[in-house]
Amino acid sequence: MKKVLSILVAAVMLFATFAVGISAEKSSPALRFNEDGKFRILQIADLQDNAVLNPVAKDFLKAAIENEKPDLIVLTGDNFAGPSTGTNICHTIDKSLAKKAINEYMSIFEKYGIPVTMVPGNHDDDNIKLTKEEELDMYQKYDCFIGYDADPEMYGCGTHNIPIYSSKNAYKLAYNLWMFDSNSYDEALGGYDYVHDDQVEWYVNKSNELKAANDGKVVPSMVFQHIIVKEIYDIIEECPAGTPNSMERDGKTYKFKDENYKTGYFKEWPCPGTRPSKQFGAMVDRGDVVAMFFGHDHNNSFEVNYKGIDLVATPGFTLSSYGNEDKGFRVIDLDENDTSTYETHIVQWQDYYGSSKMAMNHYNMYAQENSGWVKFTSALKYIPFALIKVLFGYIF
């Protein structure tokens, strides 16, 4: 009897060990550094198109993936334009059009099999009969989408974190990405909203959890969100007219303080939330955040540092909203062997297509900054050659 019992116990232990193995296998981290220790992120800010993504932007998205070969794509808000997509009349119609708008770009990412996450901007649910929760559910229908809402009770929707694991140990956390819903509009004071107190509390608690699981060491991290933090104003100062990389506002000229400025263009006055948030201060105190990446202000591409954290503006990708010739996306390269820093650069549309007259005419047909006359004359130049290309395969 004892022998039979021993056999049964051994069998149960063997099954338990096997089951643990299955569980561990299923919980394998989705993202990790590559064998060479590198990890590449492609940030797309303010795609901001409607239910039919214009063909120039669609081609640009495909080229970005094929040329840059990212390990992760991050959409940082105003991913589509709520007002131009929805009708604000009927929930069913708005939902259908929003679903179509999201599919225009998500189907591209799905085809390439690139993991994608996103945070919403102020326009994603702007003046349409649709909630951010409904939109998040649409994204989660795609196999490539890895974003989620960490706590449905928390203010906003879609605040979450994504770990990146070591190339040497699949269960060793090497890096962390914070995704914040910076929300939309301040209904009481007007202007834009901000990251609220309960979101900051979630961040602090989660950061502590990650630190505890990392042998008491903070996990190096970066932040992605739509609206820039209000602390950006602390490092802007008045300067003489004509100062390089400055901008005019209300008859005065401003630039970033020399000790804070790193690189990039300052072409638009930053538009943070109306009220101050505890977010930036909490991140300075925690000491885990290396950089924060923003969209929202389409014309900016600056990199500045304040209190040890880089504040990085990424220009708008959009051809269907305001912008300038700098429109494009940001590439961010991480190195597992030195997680205290990172490399980043902007890829502009002209970097890929600027030498092609046909491509430039196609671009000028759609870019919102162009006048109707420029769009019309560009179409006259582009359409005949496009037809010849389709009919005869000739490329100019």
CSV table of C-alpha atoms in Angstrom, one decimal:
chain,number,residue,atom,x,y,z
A,1,MET,CA,0.0,0.0,0.0
A,2,LYS,CA,2.8,2.4,0.9
A,3,LYS,CA,4.5,1.6,-2.4
A,4,VAL,CA,1.4,2.4,-4.3
A,5,LEU,CA,1.0,5.7,-2.4
A,6,SER,CA,4.6,6.6,-3.1
A,7,ILE,CA,4.0,6.0,-6.8
A,8,LEU,CA,0.9,8.2,-6.7
A,9,VAL,CA,2.7,11.0,-4.9
A,10,ALA,CA,5.6,10.9,-7.3
A,11,ALA,CA,3.1,11.0,-10.2
A,12,VAL,CA,1.4,14.0,-8.7
A,13,MET,CA,4.7,15.8,-8.2
A,14,LEU,CA,5.8,15.0,-11.7
A,15,PHE,CA,2.5,16.4,-13.1
A,16,ALA,CA,2.8,19.5,-10.9
A,17,THR,CA,6.3,20.1,-12.2
A,18,PHE,CA,5.1,19.6,-15.8
A,19,ALA,CA,2.2,22.0,-15.2
A,20,VAL,CA,4.5,24.6,-13.8
A,21,GLY,CA,6.7,24.2,-16.8
A,22,ILE,CA,3.6,24.8,-19.1
A,23,SER,CA,2.6,27.8,-17.0
A,24,ALA,CA,6.1,29.3,-17.2
A,25,GLU,CA,6.2,28.7,-21.0
A,26,LYS,CA,2.8,30.5,-21.5
A,27,SER,CA,3.9,33.4,-19.4
A,28,SER,CA,7.1,34.0,-21.3
A,29,PRO,CA,7.7,37.7,-21.8
A,30,ALA,CA,6.4,39.0,-25.1
A,31,LEU,CA,9.2,41.6,-25.5
A,32,ARG,CA,12.9,41.1,-24.9
A,33,PHE,CA,16.2,42.5,-26.1
A,34,ASN,CA,17.5,40.9,-29.3
A,35,GLU,CA,20.6,38.6,-29.2
A,36,ASP,CA,22.8,41.5,-30.0
A,37,GLY,CA,21.4,43.3,-26.9
A,38,LYS,CA,19.6,45.9,-29.0
A,39,PHE,CA,15.9,46.9,-29.0
A,40,ARG,CA,14.3,49.4,-31.4
A,41,ILE,CA,11.1,51.5,-30.8
A,42,LEU,CA,9.3,53.4,-33.5
A,43,GLN,CA,7.2,56.2,-32.1
A,44,ILE,CA,4.4,57.5,-34.3
A,45,ALA,CA,2.8,60.7,-33.0
A,46,ASP,CA,-0.4,62.4,-34.3
A,47,LEU,CA,-1.3,60.2,-37.2
A,48,GLN,CA,-4.6,62.0,-36.9
A,49,ASP,CA,-6.3,61.0,-40.1
A,50,ASN,CA,-9.9,59.9,-40.7
A,51,ALA,CA,-11.7,56.8,-41.7
A,52,VAL,CA,-9.7,56.6,-45.0
A,53,LEU,CA,-6.0,57.0,-44.3
A,54,ASN,CA,-4.5,59.0,-47.2
A,55,PRO,CA,-2.2,56.9,-49.5
A,56,VAL,CA,0.9,59.0,-48.8
A,57,ALA,CA,0.7,58.3,-45.1
A,58,LYS,CA,-0.1,54.6,-45.8
A,59,ASP,CA,3.0,54.2,-48.0
A,60,PHE,CA,5.1,56.1,-45.4
A,61,LEU,CA,4.0,53.7,-42.6
A,62,LYS,CA,5.0,50.6,-44.7
A,63,ALA,CA,8.3,52.1,-45.6
A,64,ALA,CA,9.0,53.0,-42.0
A,65,ILE,CA,8.6,49.4,-40.9
A,66,GLU,CA,10.5,47.9,-43.8
A,67,ASN,CA,13.4,50.4,-43.5
A,68,GLU,CA,13.7,50.8,-39.7
A,69,LYS,CA,12.7,47.2,-38.7
A,70,PRO,CA,11.4,48.1,-35.2
A,71,ASP,CA,10.8,45.7,-32.4
A,72,LEU,CA,7.9,47.8,-31.1
A,73,ILE,CA,5.6,50.5,-32.4
A,74,VAL,CA,4.2,53.1,-30.0
A,75,LEU,CA,1.3,55.3,-31.1
A,76,THR,CA,1.4,58.4,-28.8
A,77,GLY,CA,-2.1,59.8,-29.2
A,78,ASP,CA,-4.3,61.6,-31.7
A,79,ASN,CA,-4.0,58.2,-33.5
A,80,PHE,CA,-7.0,59.2,-35.6
A,81,ALA,CA,-9.1,62.4,-35.7
A,82,GLY,CA,-12.3,62.0,-33.7
A,83,PRO,CA,-14.2,65.0,-35.2
A,84,SER,CA,-13.5,64.2,-38.8
A,85,THR,CA,-14.1,60.4,-38.3
A,86,GLY,CA,-17.3,60.5,-36.4
A,87,THR,CA,-20.6,62.2,-36.9
A,88,ASN,CA,-21.5,63.0,-33.3
A,89,ILE,CA,-25.0,62.0,-34.2
A,90,CYS,CA,-25.2,58.2,-33.8
A,91,HIS,CA,-23.1,55.9,-31.7
A,92,THR,CA,-23.4,53.1,-34.3
A,93,ILE,CA,-22.1,55.3,-37.1
A,94,ASP,CA,-19.3,56.8,-35.0
A,95,LYS,CA,-18.3,53.3,-33.8
A,96,SER,CA,-18.2,52.0,-37.4
A,97,LEU,CA,-16.1,54.9,-38.7
A,98,ALA,CA,-13.7,54.8,-35.7
A,99,LYS,CA,-13.3,51.0,-36.3
A,100,LYS,CA,-12.5,51.8,-40.0
A,101,ALA,CA,-10.0,54.5,-39.1
A,102,ILE,CA,-8.2,52.3,-36.6
A,103,ASN,CA,-8.1,49.4,-39.1
A,104,GLU,CA,-6.4,51.6,-41.7
A,105,TYR,CA,-3.1,51.6,-39.8
A,106,MET,CA,-3.5,48.6,-37.5
A,107,SER,CA,-4.0,46.2,-40.4
A,108,ILE,CA,-0.6,47.4,-41.7
A,109,PHE,CA,1.1,46.6,-38.4
A,110,GLU,CA,-0.8,43.3,-38.2
A,111,LYS,CA,0.5,42.3,-41.7
A,112,TYR,CA,4.1,42.9,-40.6
A,113,GLY,CA,3.6,41.2,-37.2
A,114,ILE,CA,5.2,44.1,-35.3
A,115,PRO,CA,4.0,44.4,-31.6
A,116,VAL,CA,2.1,47.7,-31.1
A,117,THR,CA,0.9,49.6,-28.1
A,118,MET,CA,-0.8,53.0,-27.9
A,119,VAL,CA,-2.0,55.8,-25.6
A,120,PRO,CA,-4.9,58.1,-26.6
A,121,GLY,CA,-4.6,61.8,-27.3
A,122,ASN,CA,-7.1,64.6,-27.0
A,123,HIS,CA,-8.6,64.0,-30.4
A,124,ASP,CA,-9.2,60.3,-30.4
A,125,ASP,CA,-12.6,60.6,-28.7
A,126,ASP,CA,-13.1,64.3,-29.4
A,127,ASN,CA,-16.7,65.2,-30.1
A,128,ILE,CA,-17.7,61.6,-31.1
A,129,LYS,CA,-20.2,59.3,-29.4
A,130,LEU,CA,-17.6,56.8,-28.5
A,131,THR,CA,-15.5,56.2,-25.3
A,132,LYS,CA,-11.8,55.5,-25.1
A,133,GLU,CA,-12.7,52.1,-23.5
A,134,GLU,CA,-14.6,51.2,-26.7
A,135,GLU,CA,-11.7,52.3,-28.8
A,136,LEU,CA,-9.2,50.3,-26.7
A,137,ASP,CA,-11.4,47.2,-27.3
A,138,MET,CA,-11.1,47.8,-31.0
A,139,TYR,CA,-7.3,47.8,-30.8
A,140,GLN,CA,-7.3,44.6,-28.7
A,141,LYS,CA,-8.9,42.7,-31.6
A,142,TYR,CA,-5.6,42.7,-33.4
A,143,ASP,CA,-3.0,40.0,-32.5
A,144,CYS,CA,-0.1,42.4,-32.7
A,145,PHE,CA,-1.6,44.8,-30.1
A,146,ILE,CA,-0.1,44.4,-26.6
A,147,GLY,CA,-1.6,47.5,-24.9
A,148,TYR,CA,-4.1,47.4,-22.1
A,149,ASP,CA,-5.7,49.4,-19.3
A,150,ALA,CA,-3.8,48.6,-16.1
A,151,ASP,CA,-6.7,49.6,-13.8
A,152,PRO,CA,-10.2,50.4,-15.2
A,153,GLU,CA,-10.9,52.4,-12.0
A,154,MET,CA,-8.0,54.7,-12.7
A,155,TYR,CA,-8.6,58.1,-14.4
A,156,GLY,CA,-8.5,57.9,-18.2
A,157,CYS,CA,-8.0,54.8,-20.2
A,158,GLY,CA,-5.0,52.9,-21.4
A,159,THR,CA,-2.4,53.8,-18.8
A,160,HIS,CA,-0.1,50.7,-18.5
A,161,ASN,CA,3.5,49.5,-18.5
A,162,ILE,CA,5.3,47.1,-20.8
A,163,PRO,CA,8.4,45.2,-19.6
A,164,ILE,CA,11.4,44.4,-21.8
A,165,TYR,CA,13.3,41.4,-20.7
A,166,SER,CA,16.9,40.5,-21.0
A,167,SER,CA,18.4,38.7,-24.0
A,168,LYS,CA,20.4,36.6,-21.7
A,169,ASN,CA,17.7,35.6,-19.3
A,170,ALA,CA,14.1,35.5,-20.5
A,171,TYR,CA,12.7,36.2,-17.1
A,172,LYS,CA,15.1,39.0,-16.1
A,173,LEU,CA,13.5,42.4,-16.4
A,174,ALA,CA,16.0,44.7,-18.1
A,175,TYR,CA,13.9,47.7,-19.0
A,176,ASN,CA,10.4,49.2,-18.6
A,177,LEU,CA,8.1,51.3,-20.7
A,178,TRP,CA,5.5,53.5,-19.1
A,179,MET,CA,2.4,54.4,-21.2
A,180,PHE,CA,0.2,57.2,-19.8
A,181,ASP,CA,-3.2,58.5,-20.9
A,182,SER,CA,-2.5,62.2,-20.5
A,183,ASN,CA,-6.3,62.7,-21.0
A,184,SER,CA,-8.0,65.3,-23.1
A,185,TYR,CA,-9.5,68.6,-21.8
A,186,ASP,CA,-9.8,70.3,-18.4
A,187,GLU,CA,-13.5,70.7,-18.2
A,188,ALA,CA,-13.4,73.0,-15.2
A,189,LEU,CA,-10.5,75.4,-16.2
A,190,GLY,CA,-10.4,74.9,-19.9
A,191,GLY,CA,-7.4,74.0,-21.9
A,192,TYR,CA,-5.8,70.6,-21.9
A,193,ASP,CA,-5.8,67.9,-19.2
A,194,TYR,CA,-3.0,66.2,-17.4
A,195,VAL,CA,-1.9,63.0,-15.8
A,196,HIS,CA,-4.1,62.8,-12.6
A,197,ASP,CA,-3.1,61.9,-9.1
A,198,ASP,CA,-4.4,58.3,-9.1
A,199,GLN,CA,-2.4,57.6,-12.2
A,200,VAL,CA,0.7,59.0,-10.5
A,201,GLU,CA,0.0,56.8,-7.5
A,202,TRP,CA,-0.3,53.8,-9.7
A,203,TYR,CA,3.1,54.6,-11.3
A,204,VAL,CA,4.8,55.0,-7.9
A,205,ASN,CA,3.3,51.7,-6.6
A,206,LYS,CA,4.2,49.8,-9.8
A,207,SER,CA,7.7,51.3,-9.9
A,208,ASN,CA,8.2,50.1,-6.3
A,209,GLU,CA,7.1,46.6,-7.3
A,210,LEU,CA,9.5,46.5,-10.2
A,211,LYS,CA,12.3,47.7,-8.0
A,212,ALA,CA,11.6,45.0,-5.4
A,213,ALA,CA,11.6,42.3,-8.1
A,214,ASN,CA,14.9,43.7,-9.4
A,215,ASP,CA,17.0,43.1,-6.2
A,216,GLY,CA,16.2,46.6,-4.9
A,217,LYS,CA,17.4,48.4,-8.0
A,218,VAL,CA,15.2,50.8,-10.0
A,219,VAL,CA,14.4,49.5,-13.4
A,220,PRO,CA,15.5,51.9,-16.1
A,221,SER,CA,12.4,53.2,-17.9
A,222,MET,CA,11.0,55.7,-20.4
A,223,VAL,CA,7.6,57.3,-20.7
A,224,PHE,CA,5.3,57.7,-23.7
A,225,GLN,CA,2.3,60.0,-23.6
A,226,HIS,CA,0.5,62.5,-25.8
A,227,ILE,CA,0.5,65.9,-23.9
A,228,ILE,CA,3.8,67.3,-22.6
A,229,VAL,CA,4.4,68.0,-18.9
A,230,LYS,CA,4.0,71.5,-17.6
A,231,GLU,CA,7.6,71.6,-16.3
A,232,ILE,CA,8.7,72.3,-19.9
A,233,TYR,CA,8.0,76.0,-19.1
A,234,ASP,CA,10.6,75.9,-16.4
A,235,ILE,CA,13.4,75.7,-19.0
A,236,ILE,CA,12.2,78.3,-21.5
A,237,GLU,CA,13.6,81.8,-21.3
A,238,GLU,CA,13.2,85.1,-23.2
A,239,CYS,CA,16.0,85.9,-25.6
A,240,PRO,CA,16.9,88.5,-28.3
A,241,ALA,CA,15.1,88.4,-31.6
A,242,GLY,CA,17.0,86.4,-34.2
A,243,THR,CA,18.5,84.0,-31.6
A,244,PRO,CA,19.1,80.6,-33.3
A,245,ASN,CA,16.5,77.9,-32.6
A,246,SER,CA,14.1,80.4,-31.0
A,247,MET,CA,10.4,81.2,-31.6
A,248,GLU,CA,8.3,84.3,-31.5
A,249,ARG,CA,5.3,84.5,-29.1
A,250,ASP,CA,3.2,87.6,-28.3
A,251,GLY,CA,5.8,89.9,-29.6
A,252,LYS,CA,8.7,88.3,-27.7
A,253,THR,CA,11.3,85.7,-28.6
A,254,TYR,CA,12.0,82.6,-26.5
A,255,LYS,CA,14.4,79.6,-26.5
A,256,PHE,CA,15.4,76.8,-24.3
A,257,LYS,CA,18.0,77.5,-21.6
A,258,ASP,CA,21.4,76.5,-22.9
A,259,GLU,CA,22.1,74.2,-20.0
A,260,ASN,CA,18.9,72.2,-20.8
A,261,TYR,CA,18.9,72.2,-24.6
A,262,LYS,CA,20.3,69.1,-26.3
A,263,THR,CA,19.1,69.1,-30.0
A,264,GLY,CA,16.1,69.4,-32.3
A,265,TYR,CA,13.7,72.2,-33.3
A,266,PHE,CA,11.6,74.5,-31.2
A,267,LYS,CA,8.9,75.7,-33.7
A,268,GLU,CA,5.7,75.7,-31.7
A,269,TRP,CA,4.8,76.8,-28.2
A,270,PRO,CA,4.3,73.7,-26.0
A,271,CYS,CA,0.8,73.0,-24.9
A,272,PRO,CA,0.7,71.1,-21.6
A,273,GLY,CA,-2.2,70.7,-19.3
A,274,THR,CA,-3.8,73.8,-17.7
A,275,ARG,CA,-3.0,72.5,-14.2
A,276,PRO,CA,0.3,71.2,-12.8
A,277,SER,CA,0.6,67.4,-12.3
A,278,LYS,CA,2.5,65.5,-9.7
A,279,GLN,CA,3.8,63.2,-12.4
A,280,PHE,CA,7.1,64.7,-13.3
A,281,GLY,CA,8.1,65.3,-9.6
A,282,ALA,CA,7.3,61.7,-8.8
A,283,MET,CA,9.5,60.5,-11.6
A,284,VAL,CA,12.4,62.7,-10.5
A,285,ASP,CA,12.0,61.3,-7.0
A,286,ARG,CA,11.8,57.7,-8.1
A,287,GLY,CA,14.9,58.0,-10.4
A,288,ASP,CA,13.8,55.3,-12.8
A,289,VAL,CA,12.8,57.4,-15.8
A,290,VAL,CA,15.5,58.2,-18.4
A,291,ALA,CA,13.3,60.1,-20.9
A,292,MET,CA,9.7,61.1,-21.6
A,293,PHE,CA,8.5,61.2,-25.2
A,294,PHE,CA,5.5,63.3,-26.3
A,295,GLY,CA,3.5,64.2,-29.4
A,296,HIS,CA,0.7,66.8,-29.5
A,297,ASP,CA,2.7,69.8,-30.7
A,298,HIS,CA,3.1,68.8,-34.3
A,299,ASN,CA,6.0,71.1,-35.3
A,300,ASN,CA,8.4,70.4,-32.5
A,301,SER,CA,11.3,67.9,-32.5
A,302,PHE,CA,13.4,69.1,-29.6
A,303,GLU,CA,15.3,67.1,-27.0
A,304,VAL,CA,15.9,68.9,-23.7
A,305,ASN,CA,17.0,67.7,-20.2
A,306,TYR,CA,15.5,68.8,-16.9
A,307,LYS,CA,16.4,67.4,-13.5
A,308,GLY,CA,18.0,64.4,-15.1
A,309,ILE,CA,15.1,63.4,-17.4
A,310,ASP,CA,15.0,64.0,-21.1
A,311,LEU,CA,11.9,65.7,-22.4
A,312,VAL,CA,11.5,64.8,-26.1
A,313,ALA,CA,9.0,66.1,-28.6
A,314,THR,CA,8.2,64.1,-31.7
A,315,PRO,CA,6.8,65.8,-34.8
A,316,GLY,CA,3.4,64.9,-36.2
A,317,PHE,CA,3.2,62.1,-38.7
A,318,THR,CA,0.0,63.5,-40.1
A,319,LEU,CA,-0.7,64.9,-43.6
A,320,SER,CA,-4.3,65.6,-42.6
A,321,SER,CA,-3.8,68.0,-39.8
A,322,TYR,CA,-1.5,71.0,-39.3
A,323,GLY,CA,2.3,70.5,-39.6
A,324,ASN,CA,5.4,71.4,-41.5
A,325,GLU,CA,8.1,70.0,-43.7
A,326,ASP,CA,9.6,68.2,-40.6
A,327,LYS,CA,6.7,65.7,-40.4
A,328,GLY,CA,7.9,62.1,-39.7
A,329,PHE,CA,8.5,59.7,-36.9
A,330,ARG,CA,11.0,59.0,-34.2
A,331,VAL,CA,13.3,56.0,-33.8
A,332,ILE,CA,14.6,55.0,-30.4
A,333,ASP,CA,17.4,52.5,-29.9
A,334,LEU,CA,18.0,50.8,-26.5
A,335,ASP,CA,21.1,48.9,-25.6
A,336,GLU,CA,20.9,46.2,-22.9
A,337,ASN,CA,24.6,46.7,-22.1
A,338,ASP,CA,24.0,50.4,-21.1
A,339,THR,CA,20.4,51.1,-20.1
A,340,SER,CA,21.3,54.5,-18.6
A,341,THR,CA,21.1,56.1,-22.0
A,342,TYR,CA,19.6,55.6,-25.5
A,343,GLU,CA,20.0,56.8,-29.1
A,344,THR,CA,17.2,58.6,-31.0
A,345,HIS,CA,16.7,60.3,-34.3
A,346,ILE,CA,13.8,61.6,-36.4
A,347,VAL,CA,13.1,60.2,-39.9
A,348,GLN,CA,11.3,62.7,-42.1
A,349,TRP,CA,9.1,61.9,-45.1
A,350,GLN,CA,11.7,63.7,-47.3
A,351,ASP,CA,14.4,61.3,-46.1
A,352,TYR,CA,12.7,58.5,-48.0
A,353,TYR,CA,11.0,60.3,-50.9
A,354,GLY,CA,12.5,63.8,-51.3
A,355,SER,CA,14.6,62.9,-54.4
A,356,SER,CA,11.6,61.7,-56.3
A,357,LYS,CA,9.6,64.4,-58.2
A,358,MET,CA,6.6,62.0,-58.6
A,359,ALA,CA,6.6,61.3,-54.9
A,360,MET,CA,6.9,65.0,-54.0
A,361,ASN,CA,3.9,65.8,-56.2
A,362,HIS,CA,1.9,63.0,-54.5
A,363,TYR,CA,2.9,64.4,-51.1
A,364,ASN,CA,1.9,67.9,-52.1
A,365,MET,CA,-1.6,66.7,-53.2
A,366,TYR,CA,-2.4,65.8,-49.5
A,367,ALA,CA,-0.3,67.9,-47.2
A,368,GLN,CA,-2.6,70.2,-45.2
A,369,GLU,CA,-0.1,73.0,-45.1
A,370,ASN,CA,-0.4,73.4,-48.8
A,371,SER,CA,-2.9,75.7,-50.5
A,372,GLY,CA,-5.7,74.4,-52.6
A,373,TRP,CA,-3.8,75.7,-55.7
A,374,VAL,CA,-0.7,73.8,-54.8
A,375,LYS,CA,-2.7,70.6,-54.3
A,376,PHE,CA,-4.5,71.1,-57.6
A,377,THR,CA,-1.3,71.7,-59.6
A,378,SER,CA,0.5,68.9,-57.9
A,379,ALA,CA,-2.4,66.6,-58.9
A,380,LEU,CA,-2.1,67.7,-62.5
A,381,LYS,CA,1.6,66.7,-62.4
A,382,TYR,CA,1.2,63.5,-60.5
A,383,ILE,CA,-1.9,61.8,-62.0
A,384,PRO,CA,-0.8,61.3,-65.6
A,385,PHE,CA,2.5,59.8,-64.5
A,386,ALA,CA,0.8,57.6,-62.0
A,387,LEU,CA,-1.5,56.3,-64.7
A,388,ILE,CA,1.5,55.5,-67.0
A,389,LYS,CA,3.1,53.7,-64.1
A,390,VAL,CA,0.0,51.6,-63.5
A,391,LEU,CA,-0.6,50.8,-67.2
A,392,PHE,CA,3.0,50.3,-68.3
A,393,GLY,CA,5.0,49.8,-65.1
A,394,TYR,CA,7.3,52.7,-65.9
A,395,ILE,CA,8.7,54.5,-62.9
A,396,PHE,CA,9.9,58.1,-63.0
